[in-house]
Coordinates of C-alpha atoms in Angstrom, one line a residue:
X24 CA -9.5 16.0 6.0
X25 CA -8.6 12.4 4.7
X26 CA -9.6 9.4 6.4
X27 CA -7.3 6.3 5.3
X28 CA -9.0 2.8 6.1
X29 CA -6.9 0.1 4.9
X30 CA -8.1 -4.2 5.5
X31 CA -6.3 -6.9 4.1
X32 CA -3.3 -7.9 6.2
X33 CA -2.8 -10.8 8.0
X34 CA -1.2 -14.0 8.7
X35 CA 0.2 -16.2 5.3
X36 CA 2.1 -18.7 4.6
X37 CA 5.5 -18.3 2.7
X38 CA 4.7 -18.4 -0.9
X39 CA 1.1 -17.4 -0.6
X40 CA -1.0 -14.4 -1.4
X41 CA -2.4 -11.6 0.4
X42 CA -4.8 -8.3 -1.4
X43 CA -4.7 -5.1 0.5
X44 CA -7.1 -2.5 0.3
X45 CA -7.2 1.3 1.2
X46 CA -9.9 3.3 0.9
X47 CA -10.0 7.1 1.1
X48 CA -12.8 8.9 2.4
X49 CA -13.4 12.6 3.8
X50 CA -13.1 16.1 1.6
X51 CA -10.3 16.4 -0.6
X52 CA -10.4 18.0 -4.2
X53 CA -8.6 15.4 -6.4
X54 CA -6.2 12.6 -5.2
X55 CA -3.1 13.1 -7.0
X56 CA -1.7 9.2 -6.0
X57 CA -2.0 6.7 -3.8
X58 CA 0.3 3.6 -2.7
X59 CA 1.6 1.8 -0.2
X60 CA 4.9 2.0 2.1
X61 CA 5.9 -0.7 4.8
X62 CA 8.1 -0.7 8.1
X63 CA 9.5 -3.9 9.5
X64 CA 11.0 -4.5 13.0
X65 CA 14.0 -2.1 13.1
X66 CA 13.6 -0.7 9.5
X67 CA 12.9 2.7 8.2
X68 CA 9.8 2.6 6.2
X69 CA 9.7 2.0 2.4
X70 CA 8.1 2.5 -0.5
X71 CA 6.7 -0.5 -1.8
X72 CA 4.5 1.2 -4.6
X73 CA 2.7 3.7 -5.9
X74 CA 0.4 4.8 -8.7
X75 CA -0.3 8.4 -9.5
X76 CA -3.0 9.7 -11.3
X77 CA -2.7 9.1 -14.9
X78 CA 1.0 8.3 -14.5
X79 CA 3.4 5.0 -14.6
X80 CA 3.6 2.3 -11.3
X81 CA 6.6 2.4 -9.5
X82 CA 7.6 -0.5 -7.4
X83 CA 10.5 -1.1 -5.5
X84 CA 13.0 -3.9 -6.7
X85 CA 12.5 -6.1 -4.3
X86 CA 8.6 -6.9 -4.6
X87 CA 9.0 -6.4 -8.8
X88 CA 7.1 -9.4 -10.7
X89 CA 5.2 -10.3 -6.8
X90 CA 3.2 -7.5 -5.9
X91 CA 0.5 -5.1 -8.3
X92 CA -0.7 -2.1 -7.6
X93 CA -4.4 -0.9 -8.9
X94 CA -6.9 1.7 -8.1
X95 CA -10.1 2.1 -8.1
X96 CA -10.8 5.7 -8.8
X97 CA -15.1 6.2 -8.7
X98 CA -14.1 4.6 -5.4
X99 CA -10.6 6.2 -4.6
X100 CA -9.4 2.7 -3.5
X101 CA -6.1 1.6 -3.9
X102 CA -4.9 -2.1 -4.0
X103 CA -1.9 -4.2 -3.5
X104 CA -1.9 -7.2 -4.9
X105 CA 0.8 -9.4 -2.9
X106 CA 1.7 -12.9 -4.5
X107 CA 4.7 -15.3 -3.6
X108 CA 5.2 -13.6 -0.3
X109 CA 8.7 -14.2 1.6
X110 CA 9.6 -13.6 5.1
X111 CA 11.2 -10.5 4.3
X112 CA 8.2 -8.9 3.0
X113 CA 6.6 -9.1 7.2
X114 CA 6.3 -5.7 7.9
X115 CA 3.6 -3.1 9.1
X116 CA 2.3 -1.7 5.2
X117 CA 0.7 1.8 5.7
X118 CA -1.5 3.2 2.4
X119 CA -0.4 7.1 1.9
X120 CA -2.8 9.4 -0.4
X121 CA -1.5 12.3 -2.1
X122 CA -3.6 15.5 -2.2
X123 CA -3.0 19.2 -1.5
X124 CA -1.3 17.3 1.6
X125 CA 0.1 13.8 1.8
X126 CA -1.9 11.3 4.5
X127 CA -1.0 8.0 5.9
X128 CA -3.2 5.2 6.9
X129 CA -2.7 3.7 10.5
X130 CA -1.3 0.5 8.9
X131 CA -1.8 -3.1 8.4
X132 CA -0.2 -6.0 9.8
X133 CA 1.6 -8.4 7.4
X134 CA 3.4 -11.4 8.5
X135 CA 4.6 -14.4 6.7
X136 CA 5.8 -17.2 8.2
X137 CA 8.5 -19.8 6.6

């Protein structure tokens, strides 16, 4: 079993920054990826971004030249790097970690007011 904690959300300004973390801790045999997905009011979740072992980012268009993605495999941490946030980007962001079986974090509040 995989236990998800994830800290870094919060309130911000338009324009501002916010670093989220997710941290990964329990028995698993390797961790194949890990990233991050988000869900605003009325929206299906998305992916934001990911990073797989040993394997290119991804990001979606819309956060492309804002956010980074890193990990930090001796501690199988993930970050999410979130610069010149917009409104549009206030959603609840959930880390997901890919091992045998895909798990999600219970999310992270992130809301940026204009």
């Amino acid at each position: 079993q995989v236990h998800l904690v994830e800290s870094g959300g919060g309130l911000v300004l338009a324009g501002g920054s916010l670093r989220l973390s997710c941290t990964a801790t329990g028995s698993f045999f390797r961790i194949n990826a890990m990233g991050w997905y988000r869900q605003a009011p009325g929206k299906q979740r998305e992916l934001v971004a990911v990073i797989p072992s040993g394997g290119d980012t991804n990001y979606a268009d819309s956060v492309k030249g804002r956010f980074t993605i890193s990990r930090d495999n001796a501690k199988n941490t993930v970050y999410l790097q979130m610069n010149s946030l917009k409104s549009e980007d206030t959603a609840v962001y959930y880390c997901v970690c890919v091992s045998s079986v895909q798990y999600w974090g219970r999310g992270t509040q992130v809301t940026v007011s204009s």
